[in-house]
Structure formats: C-alpha cells, structure tokens
Coordinates of C-alpha atoms in Angstrom, one line a residue:
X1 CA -45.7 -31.2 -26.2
X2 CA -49.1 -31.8 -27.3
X3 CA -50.4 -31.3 -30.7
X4 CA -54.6 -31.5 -31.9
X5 CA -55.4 -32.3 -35.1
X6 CA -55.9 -29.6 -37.7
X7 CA -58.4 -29.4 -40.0
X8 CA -56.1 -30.3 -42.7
X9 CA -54.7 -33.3 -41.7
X10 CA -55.2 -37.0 -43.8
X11 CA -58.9 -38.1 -43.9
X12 CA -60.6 -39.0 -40.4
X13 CA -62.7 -42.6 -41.2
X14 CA -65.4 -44.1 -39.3
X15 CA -62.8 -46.7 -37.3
X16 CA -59.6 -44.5 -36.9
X17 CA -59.0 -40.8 -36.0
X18 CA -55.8 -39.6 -37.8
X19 CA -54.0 -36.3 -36.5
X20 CA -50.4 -34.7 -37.8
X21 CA -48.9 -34.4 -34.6
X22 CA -45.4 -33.2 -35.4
X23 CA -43.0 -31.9 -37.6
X24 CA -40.3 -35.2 -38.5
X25 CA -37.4 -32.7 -36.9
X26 CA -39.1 -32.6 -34.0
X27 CA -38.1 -35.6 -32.8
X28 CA -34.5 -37.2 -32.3
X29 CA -33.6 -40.7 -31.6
X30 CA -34.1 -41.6 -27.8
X31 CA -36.7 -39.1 -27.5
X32 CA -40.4 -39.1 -26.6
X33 CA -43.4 -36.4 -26.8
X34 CA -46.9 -36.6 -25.1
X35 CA -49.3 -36.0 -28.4
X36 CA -53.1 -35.8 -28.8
X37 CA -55.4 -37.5 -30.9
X38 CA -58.9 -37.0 -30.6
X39 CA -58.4 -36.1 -27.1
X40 CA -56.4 -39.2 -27.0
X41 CA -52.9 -38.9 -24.9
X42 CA -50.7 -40.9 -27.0
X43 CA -46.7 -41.7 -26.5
X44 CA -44.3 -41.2 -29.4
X45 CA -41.3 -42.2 -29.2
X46 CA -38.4 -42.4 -31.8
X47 CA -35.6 -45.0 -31.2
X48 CA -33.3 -46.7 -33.9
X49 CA -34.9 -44.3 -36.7
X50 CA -38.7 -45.6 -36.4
X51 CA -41.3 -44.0 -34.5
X52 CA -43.7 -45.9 -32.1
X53 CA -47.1 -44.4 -30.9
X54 CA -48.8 -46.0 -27.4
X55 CA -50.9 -45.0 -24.7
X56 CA -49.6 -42.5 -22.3
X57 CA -51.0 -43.3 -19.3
X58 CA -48.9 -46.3 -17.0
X59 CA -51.5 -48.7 -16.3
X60 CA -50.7 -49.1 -12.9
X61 CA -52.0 -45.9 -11.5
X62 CA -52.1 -44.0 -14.9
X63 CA -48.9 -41.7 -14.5
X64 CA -48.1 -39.8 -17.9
X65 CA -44.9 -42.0 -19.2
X66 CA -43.8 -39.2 -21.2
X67 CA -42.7 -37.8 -17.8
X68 CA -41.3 -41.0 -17.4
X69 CA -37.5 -43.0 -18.6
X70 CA -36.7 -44.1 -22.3
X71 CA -34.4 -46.6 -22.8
X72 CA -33.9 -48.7 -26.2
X73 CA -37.1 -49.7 -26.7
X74 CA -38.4 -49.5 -23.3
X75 CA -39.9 -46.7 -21.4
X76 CA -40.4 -46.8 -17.5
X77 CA -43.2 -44.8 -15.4
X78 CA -41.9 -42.2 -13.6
X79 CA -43.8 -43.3 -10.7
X80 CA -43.4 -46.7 -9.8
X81 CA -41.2 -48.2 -12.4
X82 CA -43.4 -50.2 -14.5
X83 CA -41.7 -50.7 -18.0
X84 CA -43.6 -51.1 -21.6
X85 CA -42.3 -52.0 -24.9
X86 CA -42.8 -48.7 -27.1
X87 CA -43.0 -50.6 -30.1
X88 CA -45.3 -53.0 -29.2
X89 CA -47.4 -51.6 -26.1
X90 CA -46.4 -54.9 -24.2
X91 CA -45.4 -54.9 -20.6
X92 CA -41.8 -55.7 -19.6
X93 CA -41.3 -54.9 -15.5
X94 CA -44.2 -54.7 -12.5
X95 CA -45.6 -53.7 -10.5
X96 CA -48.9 -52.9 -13.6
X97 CA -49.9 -55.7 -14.8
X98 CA -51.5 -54.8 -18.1
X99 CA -50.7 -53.7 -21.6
X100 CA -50.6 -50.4 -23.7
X101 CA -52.7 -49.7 -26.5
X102 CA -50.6 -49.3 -29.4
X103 CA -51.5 -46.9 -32.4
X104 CA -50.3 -46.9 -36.7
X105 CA -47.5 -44.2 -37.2
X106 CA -46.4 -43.1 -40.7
X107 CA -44.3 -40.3 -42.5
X108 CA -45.8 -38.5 -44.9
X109 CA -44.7 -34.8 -46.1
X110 CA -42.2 -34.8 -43.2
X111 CA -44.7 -34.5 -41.3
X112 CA -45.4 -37.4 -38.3
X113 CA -49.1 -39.2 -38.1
X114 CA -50.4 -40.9 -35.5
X115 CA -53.7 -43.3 -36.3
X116 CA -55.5 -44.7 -33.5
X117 CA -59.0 -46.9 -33.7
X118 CA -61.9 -45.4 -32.4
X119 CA -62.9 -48.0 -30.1
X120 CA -59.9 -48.2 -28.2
X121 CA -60.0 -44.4 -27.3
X122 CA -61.6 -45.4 -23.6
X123 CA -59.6 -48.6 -23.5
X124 CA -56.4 -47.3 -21.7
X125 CA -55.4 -50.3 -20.9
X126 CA -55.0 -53.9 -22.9
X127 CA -55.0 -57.6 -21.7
X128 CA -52.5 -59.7 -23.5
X129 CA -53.5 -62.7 -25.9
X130 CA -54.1 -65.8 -23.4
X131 CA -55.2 -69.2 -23.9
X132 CA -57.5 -71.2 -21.7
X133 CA -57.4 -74.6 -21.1
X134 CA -56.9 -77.4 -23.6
X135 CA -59.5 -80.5 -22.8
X136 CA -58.2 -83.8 -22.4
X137 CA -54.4 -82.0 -20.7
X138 CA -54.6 -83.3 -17.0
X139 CA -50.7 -81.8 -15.9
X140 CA -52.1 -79.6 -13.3
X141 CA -50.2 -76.5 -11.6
X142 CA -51.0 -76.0 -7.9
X143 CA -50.6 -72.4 -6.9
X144 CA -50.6 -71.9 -3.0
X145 CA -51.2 -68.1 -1.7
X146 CA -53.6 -65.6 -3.7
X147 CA -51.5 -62.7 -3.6
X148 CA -49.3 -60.8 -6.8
X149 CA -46.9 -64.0 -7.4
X150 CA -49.7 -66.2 -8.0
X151 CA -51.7 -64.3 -9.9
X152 CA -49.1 -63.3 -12.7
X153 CA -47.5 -67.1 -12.5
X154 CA -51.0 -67.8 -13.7
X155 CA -51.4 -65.1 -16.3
X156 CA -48.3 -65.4 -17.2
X157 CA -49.0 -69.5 -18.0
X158 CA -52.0 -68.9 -20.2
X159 CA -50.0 -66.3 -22.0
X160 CA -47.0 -68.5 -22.7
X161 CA -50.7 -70.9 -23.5
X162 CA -50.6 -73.1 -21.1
X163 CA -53.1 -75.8 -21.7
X164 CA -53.4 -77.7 -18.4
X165 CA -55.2 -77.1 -15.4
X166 CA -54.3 -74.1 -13.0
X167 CA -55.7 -74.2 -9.5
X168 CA -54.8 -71.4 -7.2
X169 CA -55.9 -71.9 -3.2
X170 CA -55.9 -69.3 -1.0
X171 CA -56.6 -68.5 2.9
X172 CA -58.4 -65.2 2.0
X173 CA -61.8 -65.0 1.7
X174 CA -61.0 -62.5 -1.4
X175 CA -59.8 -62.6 -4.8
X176 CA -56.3 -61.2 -5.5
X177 CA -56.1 -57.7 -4.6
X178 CA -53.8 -54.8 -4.3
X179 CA -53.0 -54.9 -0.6
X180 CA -50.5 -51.8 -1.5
X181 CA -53.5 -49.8 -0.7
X182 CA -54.3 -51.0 2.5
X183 CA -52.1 -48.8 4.4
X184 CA -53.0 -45.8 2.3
X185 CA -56.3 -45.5 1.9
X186 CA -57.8 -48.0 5.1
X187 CA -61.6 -47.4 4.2
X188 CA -61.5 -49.0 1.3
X189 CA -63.5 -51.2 -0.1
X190 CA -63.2 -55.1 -1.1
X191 CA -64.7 -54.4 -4.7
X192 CA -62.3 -51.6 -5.2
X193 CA -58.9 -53.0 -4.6
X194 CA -59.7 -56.3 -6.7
X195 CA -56.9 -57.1 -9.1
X196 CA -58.6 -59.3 -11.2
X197 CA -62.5 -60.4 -11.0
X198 CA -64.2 -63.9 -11.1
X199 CA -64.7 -63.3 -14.6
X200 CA -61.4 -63.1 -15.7
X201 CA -61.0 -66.5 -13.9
X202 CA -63.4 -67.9 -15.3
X203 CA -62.9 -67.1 -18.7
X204 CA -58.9 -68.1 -18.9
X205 CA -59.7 -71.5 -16.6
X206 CA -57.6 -70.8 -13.6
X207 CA -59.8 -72.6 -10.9
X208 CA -59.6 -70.0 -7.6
X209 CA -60.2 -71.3 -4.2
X210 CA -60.6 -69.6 -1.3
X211 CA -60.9 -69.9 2.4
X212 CA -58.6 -73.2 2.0
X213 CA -55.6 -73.4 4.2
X214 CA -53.0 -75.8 2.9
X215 CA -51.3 -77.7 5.9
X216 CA -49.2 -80.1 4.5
X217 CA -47.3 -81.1 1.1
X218 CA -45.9 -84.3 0.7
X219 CA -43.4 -83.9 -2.0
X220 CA -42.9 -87.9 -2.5
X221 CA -46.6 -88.3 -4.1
X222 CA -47.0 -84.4 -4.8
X223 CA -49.6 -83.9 -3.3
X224 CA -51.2 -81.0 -0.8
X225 CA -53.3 -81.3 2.2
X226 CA -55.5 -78.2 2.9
X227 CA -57.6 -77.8 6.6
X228 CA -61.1 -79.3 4.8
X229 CA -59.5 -82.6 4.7
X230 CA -58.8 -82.2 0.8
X231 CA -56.0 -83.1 -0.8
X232 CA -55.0 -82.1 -4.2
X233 CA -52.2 -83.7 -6.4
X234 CA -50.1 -81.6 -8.9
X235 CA -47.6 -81.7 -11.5
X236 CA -46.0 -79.0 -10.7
X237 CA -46.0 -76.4 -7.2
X238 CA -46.0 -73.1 -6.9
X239 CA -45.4 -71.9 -2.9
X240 CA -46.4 -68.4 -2.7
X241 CA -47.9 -67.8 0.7
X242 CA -46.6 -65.0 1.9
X243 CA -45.8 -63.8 5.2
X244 CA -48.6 -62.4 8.4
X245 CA -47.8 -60.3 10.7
X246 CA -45.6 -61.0 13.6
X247 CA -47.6 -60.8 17.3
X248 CA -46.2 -58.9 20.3
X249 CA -44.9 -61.2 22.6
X250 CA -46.6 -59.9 25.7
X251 CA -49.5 -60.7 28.1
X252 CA -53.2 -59.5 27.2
X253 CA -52.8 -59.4 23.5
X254 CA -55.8 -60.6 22.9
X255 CA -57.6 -57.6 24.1
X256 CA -60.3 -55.9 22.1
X257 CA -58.9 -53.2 19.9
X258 CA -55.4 -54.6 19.3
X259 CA -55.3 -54.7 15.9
X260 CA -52.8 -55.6 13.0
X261 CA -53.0 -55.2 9.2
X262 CA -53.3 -58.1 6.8
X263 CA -56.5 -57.6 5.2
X264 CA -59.1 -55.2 3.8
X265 CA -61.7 -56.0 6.4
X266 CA -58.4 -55.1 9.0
X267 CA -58.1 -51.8 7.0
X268 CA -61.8 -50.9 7.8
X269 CA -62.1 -51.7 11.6
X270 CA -58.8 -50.1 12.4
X271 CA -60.1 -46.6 10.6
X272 CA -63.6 -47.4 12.5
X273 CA -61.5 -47.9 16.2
X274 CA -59.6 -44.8 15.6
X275 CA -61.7 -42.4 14.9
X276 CA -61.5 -39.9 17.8
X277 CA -59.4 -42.5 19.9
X278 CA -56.1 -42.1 20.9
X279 CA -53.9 -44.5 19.5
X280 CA -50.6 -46.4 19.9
X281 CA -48.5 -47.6 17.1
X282 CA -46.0 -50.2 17.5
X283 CA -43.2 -50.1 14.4
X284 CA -41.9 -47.5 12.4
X285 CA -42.0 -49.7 8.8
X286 CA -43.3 -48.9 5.9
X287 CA -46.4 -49.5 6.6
X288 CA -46.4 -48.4 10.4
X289 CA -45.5 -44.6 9.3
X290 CA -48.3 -44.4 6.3
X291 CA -51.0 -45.8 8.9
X292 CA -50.0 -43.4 11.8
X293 CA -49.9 -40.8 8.2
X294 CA -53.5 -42.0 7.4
X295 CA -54.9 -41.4 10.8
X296 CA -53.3 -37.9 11.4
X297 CA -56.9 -36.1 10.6
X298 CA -58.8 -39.1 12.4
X299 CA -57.6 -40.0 15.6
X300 CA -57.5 -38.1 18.8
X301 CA -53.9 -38.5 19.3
X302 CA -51.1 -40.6 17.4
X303 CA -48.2 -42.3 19.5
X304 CA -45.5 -44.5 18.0
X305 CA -43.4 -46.8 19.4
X306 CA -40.2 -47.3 17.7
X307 CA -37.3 -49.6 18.7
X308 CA -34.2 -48.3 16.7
X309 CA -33.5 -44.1 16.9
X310 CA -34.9 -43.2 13.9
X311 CA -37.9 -44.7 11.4
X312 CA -36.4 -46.3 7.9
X313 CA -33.5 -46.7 9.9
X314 CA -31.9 -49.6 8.4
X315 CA -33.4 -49.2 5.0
X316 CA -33.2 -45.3 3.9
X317 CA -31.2 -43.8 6.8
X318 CA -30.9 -41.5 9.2
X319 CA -31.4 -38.7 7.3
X320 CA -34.8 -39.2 5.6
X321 CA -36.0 -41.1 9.1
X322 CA -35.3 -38.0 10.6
X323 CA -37.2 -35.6 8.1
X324 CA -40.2 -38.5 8.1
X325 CA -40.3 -38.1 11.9
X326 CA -40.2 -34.5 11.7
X327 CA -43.2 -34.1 8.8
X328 CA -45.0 -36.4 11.3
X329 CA -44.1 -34.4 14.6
X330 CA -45.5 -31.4 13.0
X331 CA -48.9 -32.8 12.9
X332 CA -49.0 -33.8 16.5
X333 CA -48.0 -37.0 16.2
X334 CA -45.5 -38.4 19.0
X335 CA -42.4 -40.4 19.0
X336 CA -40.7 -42.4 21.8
X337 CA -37.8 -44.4 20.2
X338 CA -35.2 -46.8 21.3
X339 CA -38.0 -48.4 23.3
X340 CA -40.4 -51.4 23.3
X341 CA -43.9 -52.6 24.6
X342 CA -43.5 -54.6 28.2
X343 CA -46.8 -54.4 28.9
X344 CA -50.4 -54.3 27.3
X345 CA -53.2 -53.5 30.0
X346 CA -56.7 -53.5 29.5
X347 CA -60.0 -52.4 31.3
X348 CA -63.7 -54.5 30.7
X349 CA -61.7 -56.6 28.0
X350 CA -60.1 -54.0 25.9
X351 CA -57.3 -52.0 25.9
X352 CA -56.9 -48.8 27.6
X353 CA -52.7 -48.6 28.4
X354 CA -49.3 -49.2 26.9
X355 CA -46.3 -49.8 29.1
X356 CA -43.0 -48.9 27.6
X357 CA -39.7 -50.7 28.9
X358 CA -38.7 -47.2 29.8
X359 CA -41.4 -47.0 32.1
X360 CA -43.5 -44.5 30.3
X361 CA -47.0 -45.2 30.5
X362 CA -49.5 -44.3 27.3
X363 CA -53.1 -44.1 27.5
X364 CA -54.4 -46.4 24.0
X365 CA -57.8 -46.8 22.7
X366 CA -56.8 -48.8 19.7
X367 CA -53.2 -50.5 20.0
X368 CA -51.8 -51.5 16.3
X369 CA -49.1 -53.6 15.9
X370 CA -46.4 -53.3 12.9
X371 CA -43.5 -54.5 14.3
X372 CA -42.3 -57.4 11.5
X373 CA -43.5 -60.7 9.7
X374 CA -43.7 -64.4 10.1
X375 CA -43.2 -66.5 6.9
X376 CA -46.4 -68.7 6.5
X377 CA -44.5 -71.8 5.8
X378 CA -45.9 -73.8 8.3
X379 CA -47.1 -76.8 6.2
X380 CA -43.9 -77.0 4.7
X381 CA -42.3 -78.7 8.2
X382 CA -41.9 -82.7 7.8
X383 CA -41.3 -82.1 4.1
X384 CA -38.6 -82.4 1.7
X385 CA -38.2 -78.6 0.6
X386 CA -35.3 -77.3 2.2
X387 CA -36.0 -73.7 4.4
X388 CA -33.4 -71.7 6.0
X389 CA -33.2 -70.8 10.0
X390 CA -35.8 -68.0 10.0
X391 CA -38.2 -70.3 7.4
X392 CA -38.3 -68.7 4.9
X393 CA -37.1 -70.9 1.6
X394 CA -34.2 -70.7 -0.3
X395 CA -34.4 -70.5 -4.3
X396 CA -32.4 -70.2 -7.5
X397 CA -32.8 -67.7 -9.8
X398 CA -35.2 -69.7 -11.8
X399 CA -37.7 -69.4 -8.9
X400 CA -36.6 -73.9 -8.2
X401 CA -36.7 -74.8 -4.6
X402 CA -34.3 -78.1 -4.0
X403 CA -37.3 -80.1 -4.7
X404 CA -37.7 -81.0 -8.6
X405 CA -41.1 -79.3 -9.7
X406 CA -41.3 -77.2 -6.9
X407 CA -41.3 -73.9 -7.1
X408 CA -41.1 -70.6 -4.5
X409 CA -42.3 -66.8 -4.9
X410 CA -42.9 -63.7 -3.1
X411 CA -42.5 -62.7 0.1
X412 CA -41.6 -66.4 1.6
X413 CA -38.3 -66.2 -0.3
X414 CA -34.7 -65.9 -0.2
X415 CA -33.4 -65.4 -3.8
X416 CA -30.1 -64.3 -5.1
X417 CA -30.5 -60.8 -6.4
X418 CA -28.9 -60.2 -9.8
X419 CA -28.0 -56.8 -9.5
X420 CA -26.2 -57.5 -5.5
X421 CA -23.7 -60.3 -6.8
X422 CA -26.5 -63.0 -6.4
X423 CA -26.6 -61.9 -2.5
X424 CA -29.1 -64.2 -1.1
X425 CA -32.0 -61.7 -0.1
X426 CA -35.3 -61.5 1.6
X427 CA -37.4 -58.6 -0.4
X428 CA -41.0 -58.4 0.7
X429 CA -42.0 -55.5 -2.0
X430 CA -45.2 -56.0 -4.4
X431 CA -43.3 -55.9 -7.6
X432 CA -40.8 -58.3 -6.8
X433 CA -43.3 -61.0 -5.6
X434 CA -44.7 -60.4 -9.3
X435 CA -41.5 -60.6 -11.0
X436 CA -41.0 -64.1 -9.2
X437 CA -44.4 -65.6 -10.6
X438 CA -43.5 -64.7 -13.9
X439 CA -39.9 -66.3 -13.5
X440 CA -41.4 -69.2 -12.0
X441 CA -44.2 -69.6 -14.8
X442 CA -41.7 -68.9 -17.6
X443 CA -39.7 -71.8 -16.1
X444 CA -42.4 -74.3 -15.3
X445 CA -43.1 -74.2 -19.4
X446 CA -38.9 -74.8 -19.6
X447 CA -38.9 -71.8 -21.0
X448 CA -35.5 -71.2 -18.7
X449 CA -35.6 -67.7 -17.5
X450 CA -33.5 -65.4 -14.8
X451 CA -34.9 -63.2 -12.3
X452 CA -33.5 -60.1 -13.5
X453 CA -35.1 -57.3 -12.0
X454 CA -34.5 -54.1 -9.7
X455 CA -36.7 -54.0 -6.4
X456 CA -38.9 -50.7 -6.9
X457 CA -41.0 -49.3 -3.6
X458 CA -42.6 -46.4 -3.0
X459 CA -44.5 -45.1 0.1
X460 CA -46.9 -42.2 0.7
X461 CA -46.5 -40.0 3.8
X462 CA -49.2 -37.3 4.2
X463 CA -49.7 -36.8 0.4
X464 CA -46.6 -36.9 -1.2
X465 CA -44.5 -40.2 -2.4
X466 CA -41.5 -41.6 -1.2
X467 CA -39.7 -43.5 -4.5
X468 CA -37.1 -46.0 -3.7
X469 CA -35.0 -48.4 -6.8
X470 CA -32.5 -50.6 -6.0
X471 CA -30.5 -52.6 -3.1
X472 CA -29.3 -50.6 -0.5
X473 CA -28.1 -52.5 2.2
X474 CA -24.5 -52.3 3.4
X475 CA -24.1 -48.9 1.7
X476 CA -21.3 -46.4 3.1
X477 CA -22.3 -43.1 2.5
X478 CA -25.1 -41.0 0.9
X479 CA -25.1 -38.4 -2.0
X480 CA -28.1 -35.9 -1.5
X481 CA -28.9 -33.6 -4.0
X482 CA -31.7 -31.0 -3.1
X483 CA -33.3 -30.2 0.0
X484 CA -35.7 -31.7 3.0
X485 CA -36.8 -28.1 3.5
X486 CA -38.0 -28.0 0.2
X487 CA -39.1 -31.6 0.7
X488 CA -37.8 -32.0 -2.5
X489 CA -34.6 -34.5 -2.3
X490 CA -32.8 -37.7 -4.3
X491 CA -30.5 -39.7 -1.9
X492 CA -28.0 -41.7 -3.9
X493 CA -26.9 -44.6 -1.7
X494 CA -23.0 -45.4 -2.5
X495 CA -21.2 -48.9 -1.6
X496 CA -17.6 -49.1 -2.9
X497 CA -17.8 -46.1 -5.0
X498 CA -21.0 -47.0 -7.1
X499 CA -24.7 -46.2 -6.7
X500 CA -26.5 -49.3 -5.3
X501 CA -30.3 -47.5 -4.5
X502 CA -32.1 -44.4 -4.5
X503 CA -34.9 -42.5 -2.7
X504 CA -36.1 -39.7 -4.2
X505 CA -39.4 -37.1 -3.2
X506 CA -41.0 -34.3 -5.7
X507 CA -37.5 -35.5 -7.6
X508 CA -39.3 -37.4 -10.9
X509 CA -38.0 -39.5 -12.6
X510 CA -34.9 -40.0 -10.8
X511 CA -36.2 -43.1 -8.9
X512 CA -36.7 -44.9 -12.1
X513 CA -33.6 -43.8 -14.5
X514 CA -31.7 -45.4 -11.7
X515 CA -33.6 -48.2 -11.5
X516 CA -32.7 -48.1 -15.5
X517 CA -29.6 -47.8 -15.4
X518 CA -29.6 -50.0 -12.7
X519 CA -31.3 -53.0 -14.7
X520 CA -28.9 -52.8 -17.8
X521 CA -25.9 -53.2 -15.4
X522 CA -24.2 -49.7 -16.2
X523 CA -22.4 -48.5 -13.4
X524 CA -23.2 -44.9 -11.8
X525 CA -20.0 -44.9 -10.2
X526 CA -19.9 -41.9 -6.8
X527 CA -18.1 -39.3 -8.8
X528 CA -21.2 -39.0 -11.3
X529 CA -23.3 -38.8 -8.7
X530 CA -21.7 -36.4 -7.0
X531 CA -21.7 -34.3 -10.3
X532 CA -23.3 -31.2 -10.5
X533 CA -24.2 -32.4 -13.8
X534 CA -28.0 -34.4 -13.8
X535 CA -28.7 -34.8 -17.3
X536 CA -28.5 -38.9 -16.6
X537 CA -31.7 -38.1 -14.1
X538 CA -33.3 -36.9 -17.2
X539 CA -35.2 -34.7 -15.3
X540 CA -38.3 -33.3 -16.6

C-alpha cells in the first residue's frame, strides 16, 4: 500500500515533509505497509501497539523490506536476509552493512503520520555513530586479511568506541570489496565493488595496509612478521585471511589462459579470454555455474567438468542440480560429469586441450579452474594456535582460538554452529565471515557475545536468484512445494522430522521467514511443511 500526501494533511516545514499515510485501523500488530512521503518509500510497521517508520529499501542491494519478514521488532530483506531494527533503523544480521534512516510517527485524529527530514530524503542509507581513535591509547588490534570479517570487526570496534589503534594488513592490492560480485558481473570495475573507501578509513583511524603478506606470528611476544621484513606487535589478533583457490594437480598448469578467480583484475581477464573462445570449466560450485552462466552470451562454446553426477550435489540436491544443469543445457552449454582433468595440453605456451580421465578430449581456449579452496594459514605453522588436519582453525563461539587474545574469522574457520547442535562447521559464505568479525570485535571489548546466526547464500543463474537459509547437511529427505517448470520452487530440507535449510527461486520471502524462524529456535517440524497451508512463508 502506498499512500501520498494530501493537501490537507499537518503543515509541511522547511526541514520535514509530513504526510497522513493511513487510517489507525489499517494496521494491526505484526504488520507492515510500504508508504510514501514526498516520494519517499518509507516502512511502517506496528508491533507491541507503537508504530515505527524507516527506510524501505535493504541497504544491501536496496530490496523493498515491506516484501520482506517481520518479526518482533525486526524485519528481514526478502532478498538476502539482512535484518534491521524497525524501531530504531539499526542493523541486526549481514550481509548489508549499513543503517536505516528512521522517521517521527504520531497519531493524531486516528489517522497515522509519518515525518521525515528533508535532507535525508536521498540518504537511503545511514552509518552508525563511531568513534576514532583516542590519543595517548597504545593497545593495538592487528587485523590479518582485508575481506568482510575484518572490515566489520573493525567497524564494529569503533562503534562499541574503541579507542586504540586498529591496523588491518592485507595481501590485496585493494580495499575491502564485495567479491560476491565477481562471479556475477566479471567486468567490473575496482572502484565499483569497493565496500568502503580510503576516506572512511581515514576518518575512523583504522590504519589499512595493503600488498603486505603476513608470514609468521609468534604468539609468545605477539607479534607478526609480514614478507617486507616488518614486524608488527599487537594486543590483541584477529586471523581472517581467508581461503585461495585450490590448483589442479596436473602437468602444464602454468599455461597461458588457465585462469582462476580470486580477484577483480581475475574477473576482468577471464571475460577478456573468453570472449569468442571456447572454454572449459572445471567445478560445478557456486561460483563455477554463475561464471559458465555469465559467459553463456560471450563465449564460443561452454564445457564443464564436473566430478560428482550432478552440480549442488552435496549442498542443494539432486533435484535442483538437475534443473541448474538443464536451464544451462538449454543455452548450449555442455556437461560431462563423474569425470576429472588428467591432462592440460598446450600449443606456443598456452592452452589449446583438456583431457578427461574418461578419455574424452575438449578443444579449450581459456581453461578456468573452480574445483575447491586452500585455507591461507600458512604463517600460522611453527606457532602456538592450534589448526585442525585440513588447516583450517578451530574456534569457540566467541570467535577465541586456544591462544589467549587471539582471535579467528571467516572463511579459515571451523566454528560450532548454533542452530546444528554446536556441530563444528566450515561455512565459506559472505555473511557469515561478517557475523564472525562482529563476534570477535564484541568480544575483544569483553563485551562476551555468541555467534548466533543462520548462514544465508544466494546465487544467480542466468537472471534469476537462487536463495538458500540454513544448515543442510545430513538431511533425509526434501519437501518441494511449486514447480521447476515454472521455475518457481521452495525445497524444504528435512533431518529428523524438522526443517534444517531452504532453497527457494521466484518463491519470496520464503528463504528468509525460514531463516527467521530458524534464528529464534522455533521448530518447523516436517508435517508443517508438508502442509498445504503457507501462511508461515508469509508470502507476498
């Protein structure tokens, strides 16, 4: 519903435009209407009695959250789970990273005003209240890795006002950015994907250095050794390097035109190379089926390589890999599956064929790899901080490694997840990593905090979105409701009769009330699901 202001409505002043935007019946506690003021999407809610006006749009990728999950006092984007206070504009859950304007309501005549100042009309999105560094406070926090669980531990520091030094080191040769888009839009550039810029860092005192590779940390005298011969001491360690991505293990890799993605300047030569080529993908991940997706109108031919029977396999099922395989079929692209690379061969130094252990040969212009990861945890061997047989490192729910002061976030983690039992898990999504550098931050100031949150991914396949909430591993069966011919589906994923994870497509917001319900610990139990009843979607 959307409501403009009438000509009768309370005065309009030079800093605020008011409008009347409904009726008091209109609304009932636990609801939500999209309303306009002065062009202005706002988001009123009612919960407990009181009404709450904020922005509309998620700011994450601007989604309209009145399409979107209310819950309490919390409201959660229909699109890739983000969560906002309705009462106060705040953020609550990743993967956006910034606040909600939020706008004066008031009763008067039974009738429901909204108030919002003029200047923050273009301002869709809000930065919290952070300090900046205190002079004369030494205690320093040494942030290792540039990617989404540094950044918000160090955001997340200055807004808890955190008065020390903050020094974040990084391999890149870029600022935090949202490598999310890598995959999905390849010809992108630097500028455009930047998370935060040099001016934010400068002005909250959170020291950024890049092109610095840390190569040892010596736990005894806490300090860091980085590949300039540097070392830096700390008071306290955050290890959030991340994982790279995992080599073929055959002969002539090195060849021109085999390419794998890490980085935006990765992104850009591998939609330069495959223009017009015909190309091989290896890996049918994530980010293996939105690249061979991206390239569909670009390259001459698309090949992939996959070693299990179907993609998603192991992670959404047979039945979605199946329909993924077939959206992708119908644009020419090929599948050979249950089979591996033997062979790379190459003519004047750069690739030209792909030998399959099945003996199938494939002509390749551009070969790109996306078969796994390799935790960078390299400088971490000869120390104290305990890692597990695949090195990645073990932590508590607080983020704490074994090591007092040391911390461990993101993608180089195991980390029991709350909503499995406290299984110990390895989940390299975006939103988690951020999660993490909050928990660590929160904890760092002895602020003790859980991780307490539900992994939320989504993925894009020729134009439409892939949602997925939740831990699915181990599950027994699946509950579909709607239709891959329609290609418009939920899968709820059942393990001893409850709902542990969804994936959903054209199926808003049912991703995120599960992720909801999910995060407050109420059980879906099977038969609900099964239900022909799907009011507890709360489907649009």
């Amino acid at each position: 519903m959307s409501v403009t202001k009438p000509h009768s409505d309370p005065e309009e002043t030079s800093e605020e435009l008011t409008a009347a935007v409904c009726l008091e019946s209109d609304l009932q506690d636990g609801q939500m209407m999209e309303v306009e003021v002065g062009h202005h999407s706002v988001l009123l809610t009612r919960s407990d009695g009181k009404y709450s006006a904020i922005g509309n749009q998620c700011t994450h990728y601007g989604a309209p959250l009145s399409k979107g999950v209310l819950s309490g006092h919390k409201v959660r984007c229909p699109w890739h789970g983000s969560c906002f206070n309705v009462q106060t504009g705040d953020l609550e859950e990743f993967p956006g990273m910034d606040c909600l304007p939020c706008h004066k309501v008031k009763i008067q005549n039974s009738k429901v005003y909204v108030s919002v100042i003029k200047k923050t009309l273009l301002q869709e999105k809000r930065l919290k209240s952070m300090g900046t560094a205190v002079p004369g406070v030494t205690h320093t926090i040494l942030l290792l890795g540039g990617g989404p669980a540094s950044l918000i531990c160090a955001e997340t520091l200055r807004h808890e006002n955190f008065g020390g030094r903050i020094i974040m080191v990084t391999r890149d040769n870029l600022l935090p950015h949202d490598k999310t888009r890598l995959s999905k839009v390849m010809n992108v550039e630097s500028d455009s994907i930047l998370l935060r810029r040099m001016e934010f860092f400068q002005q909250y005192d959170i020291k950024v250095w890049l092109r610095k590779k840390a190569l040892s940390v010596d736990t005894d005298k806490k300090t860091v050794t980085f590949d300039d011969a540097s070392v830096q001491s700390y008071d306290q360690l955050l290890i959030s390097t991340g994982c790279r991505a995992k080599c073929l293990d055959v002969s002539d890799i090195n060849l021109d035109n085999v390419k794998m993605l890490e980085t935006p300047e990765d992104a850009r030569q591998i939609h330069a190379a495959c223009l017009g080529s015909n190309v091989v993908l290896v890996g049918t991940s994530f980010v293996g089926m939105e690249v061979a997706s991206y390239l569909i109108d670009k390259a001459s031919s698309i090949t992939v390589i996959g070693s299990s029977e179907l993609p998603y396999q192991n992670t959404l099922g047979p039945e979605i890999g199946k329909f993924t395989m077939m959206m992708l079929s119908e644009k020419n692209v090929k599948f050979y599956m249950n089979d591996i690379v033997t062979e790379v061969k190459g003519v004047n130094g750069k690739v030209n064929e792909i030998v399959l252990k099945s003996g199938r040969i494939i002509p390749a212009d551009v070969l790109i790899v996306g078969i796994g990861v390799v935790p960078n945890s390299e400088m971490l061997r000869g120390s104290n901080i305990q890692m597990d047989a695949k090195n990645f490192v073990p932590v508590d729910k607080y983020m704490h490694t074994n090591i007092p002061d040391v911390f461990c976030a993101g993608d180089l983690t195991t980390f029991p997840l709350a909503m499995a039992k406290n299984r110990m898990v390895n989940i390299g999504h975006w939103q988690i990593a951020q999660a993490q550098g909050r928990i660590a931050a929160l904890n760092m100031m002895n602020k003790p905090t859980e991780l307490n949150t539900v992994p939320f991914y989504w993925t894009v396949l020729l134009g439409v979105t892939i949602r997925y909430a939740g831990y699915g591993e181990g599950y027994t069966e699946i509950v579909m409701k709607g239709t891959f011919e329609d290609k418009k589906f939920v899968a709820l994923y059942i393990k001893n009769d409850e709902v542990i994870a969804v994936a959903s497509l054209n199926y808003d917001p049912a991703a995120s009330a599960v992720a909801e319900r999910l995060a407050s610990g109420r059980v879906i139990t099977k038969k609900e699901a099964e239900s022909d009843d799907l009011s507890w979607l709360q489907l649009s």
